[in-house]
Coordinates of C-alpha atoms in Angstrom, one line a residue:
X1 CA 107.1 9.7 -67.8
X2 CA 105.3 7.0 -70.1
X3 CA 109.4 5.8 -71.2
X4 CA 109.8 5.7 -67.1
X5 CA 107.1 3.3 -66.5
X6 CA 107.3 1.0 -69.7
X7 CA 111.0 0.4 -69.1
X8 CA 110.3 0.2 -65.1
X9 CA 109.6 -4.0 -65.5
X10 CA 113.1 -3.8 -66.8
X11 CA 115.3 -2.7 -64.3
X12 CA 115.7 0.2 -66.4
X13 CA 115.4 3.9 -64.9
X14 CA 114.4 7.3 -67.1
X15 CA 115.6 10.2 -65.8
X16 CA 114.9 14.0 -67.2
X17 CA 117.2 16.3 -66.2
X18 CA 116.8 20.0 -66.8
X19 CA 119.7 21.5 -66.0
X20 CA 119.1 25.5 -66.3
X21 CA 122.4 27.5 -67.1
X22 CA 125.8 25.4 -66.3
X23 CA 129.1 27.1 -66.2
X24 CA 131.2 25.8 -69.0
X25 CA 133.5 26.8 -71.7
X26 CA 131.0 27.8 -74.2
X27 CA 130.7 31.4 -72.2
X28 CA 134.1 32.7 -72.7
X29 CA 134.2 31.3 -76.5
X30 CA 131.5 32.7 -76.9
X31 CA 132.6 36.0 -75.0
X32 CA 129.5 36.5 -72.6
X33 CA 130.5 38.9 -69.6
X34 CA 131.7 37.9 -66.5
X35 CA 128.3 38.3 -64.7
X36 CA 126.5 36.2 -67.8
X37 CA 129.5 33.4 -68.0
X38 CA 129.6 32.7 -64.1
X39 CA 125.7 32.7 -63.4
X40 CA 125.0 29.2 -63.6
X41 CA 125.5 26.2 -61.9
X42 CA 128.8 24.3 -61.6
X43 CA 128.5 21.0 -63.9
X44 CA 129.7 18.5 -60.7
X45 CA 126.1 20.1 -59.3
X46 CA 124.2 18.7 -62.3
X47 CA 125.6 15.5 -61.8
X48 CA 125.4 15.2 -57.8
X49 CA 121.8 16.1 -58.4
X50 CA 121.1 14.0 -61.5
X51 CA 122.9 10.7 -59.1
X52 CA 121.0 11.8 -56.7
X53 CA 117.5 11.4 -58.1
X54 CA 118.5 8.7 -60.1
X55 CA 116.1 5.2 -59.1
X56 CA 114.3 8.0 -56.6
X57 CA 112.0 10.5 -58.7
X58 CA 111.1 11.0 -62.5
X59 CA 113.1 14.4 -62.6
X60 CA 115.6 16.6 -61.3
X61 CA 115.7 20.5 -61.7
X62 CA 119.2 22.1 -61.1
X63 CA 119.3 25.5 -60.9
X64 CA 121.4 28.7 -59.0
X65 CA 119.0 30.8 -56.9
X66 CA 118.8 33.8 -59.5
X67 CA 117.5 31.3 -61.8
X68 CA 114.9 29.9 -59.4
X69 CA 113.9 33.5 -58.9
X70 CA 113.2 34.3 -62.5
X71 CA 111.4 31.3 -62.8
X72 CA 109.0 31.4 -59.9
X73 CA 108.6 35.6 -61.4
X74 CA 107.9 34.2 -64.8
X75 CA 104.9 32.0 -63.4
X76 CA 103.3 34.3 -61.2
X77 CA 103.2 37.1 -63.9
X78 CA 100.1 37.8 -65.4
X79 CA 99.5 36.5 -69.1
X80 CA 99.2 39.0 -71.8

């Protein structure tokens, strides 16, 4: 956010994407199962999302529902 605001006087914008799992390539070279290789988000989803935001808000989040599940688990669980 500090590289969002310095560069702001300068017409520049800073975007952080975080992207969670995107479906790509990599799964079948890498030979992940079907349910593994197709549960992320489509690539053209990261980058509607990303030009979305874009000169609106500091970050975007791009996730598939399963991953918004785990995530929202992973914070409400109790800390060891």
């Amino acid at each position: 956010l500090a590289l969002r605001h310095e560069l702001r006087a300068l017409g520049v914008d800073v975007l952080v994407v975080e992207p969670g799992t995107v479906r790509t390539e990599f799964a079948d070279a890498a030979g992940a199962t079907a349910s593994h290789a197709h549960a992320g988000v489509a690539p053209r989803a990261v980058v509607a999302a990303a030009l979305n935001a874009l000169g609106r808000r500091p970050f975007v989040r791009v996730a598939s529902l399963a991953q918004r599940l785990i995530r929202c688990a992973h914070s409400r669980a109790p800390a060891d």
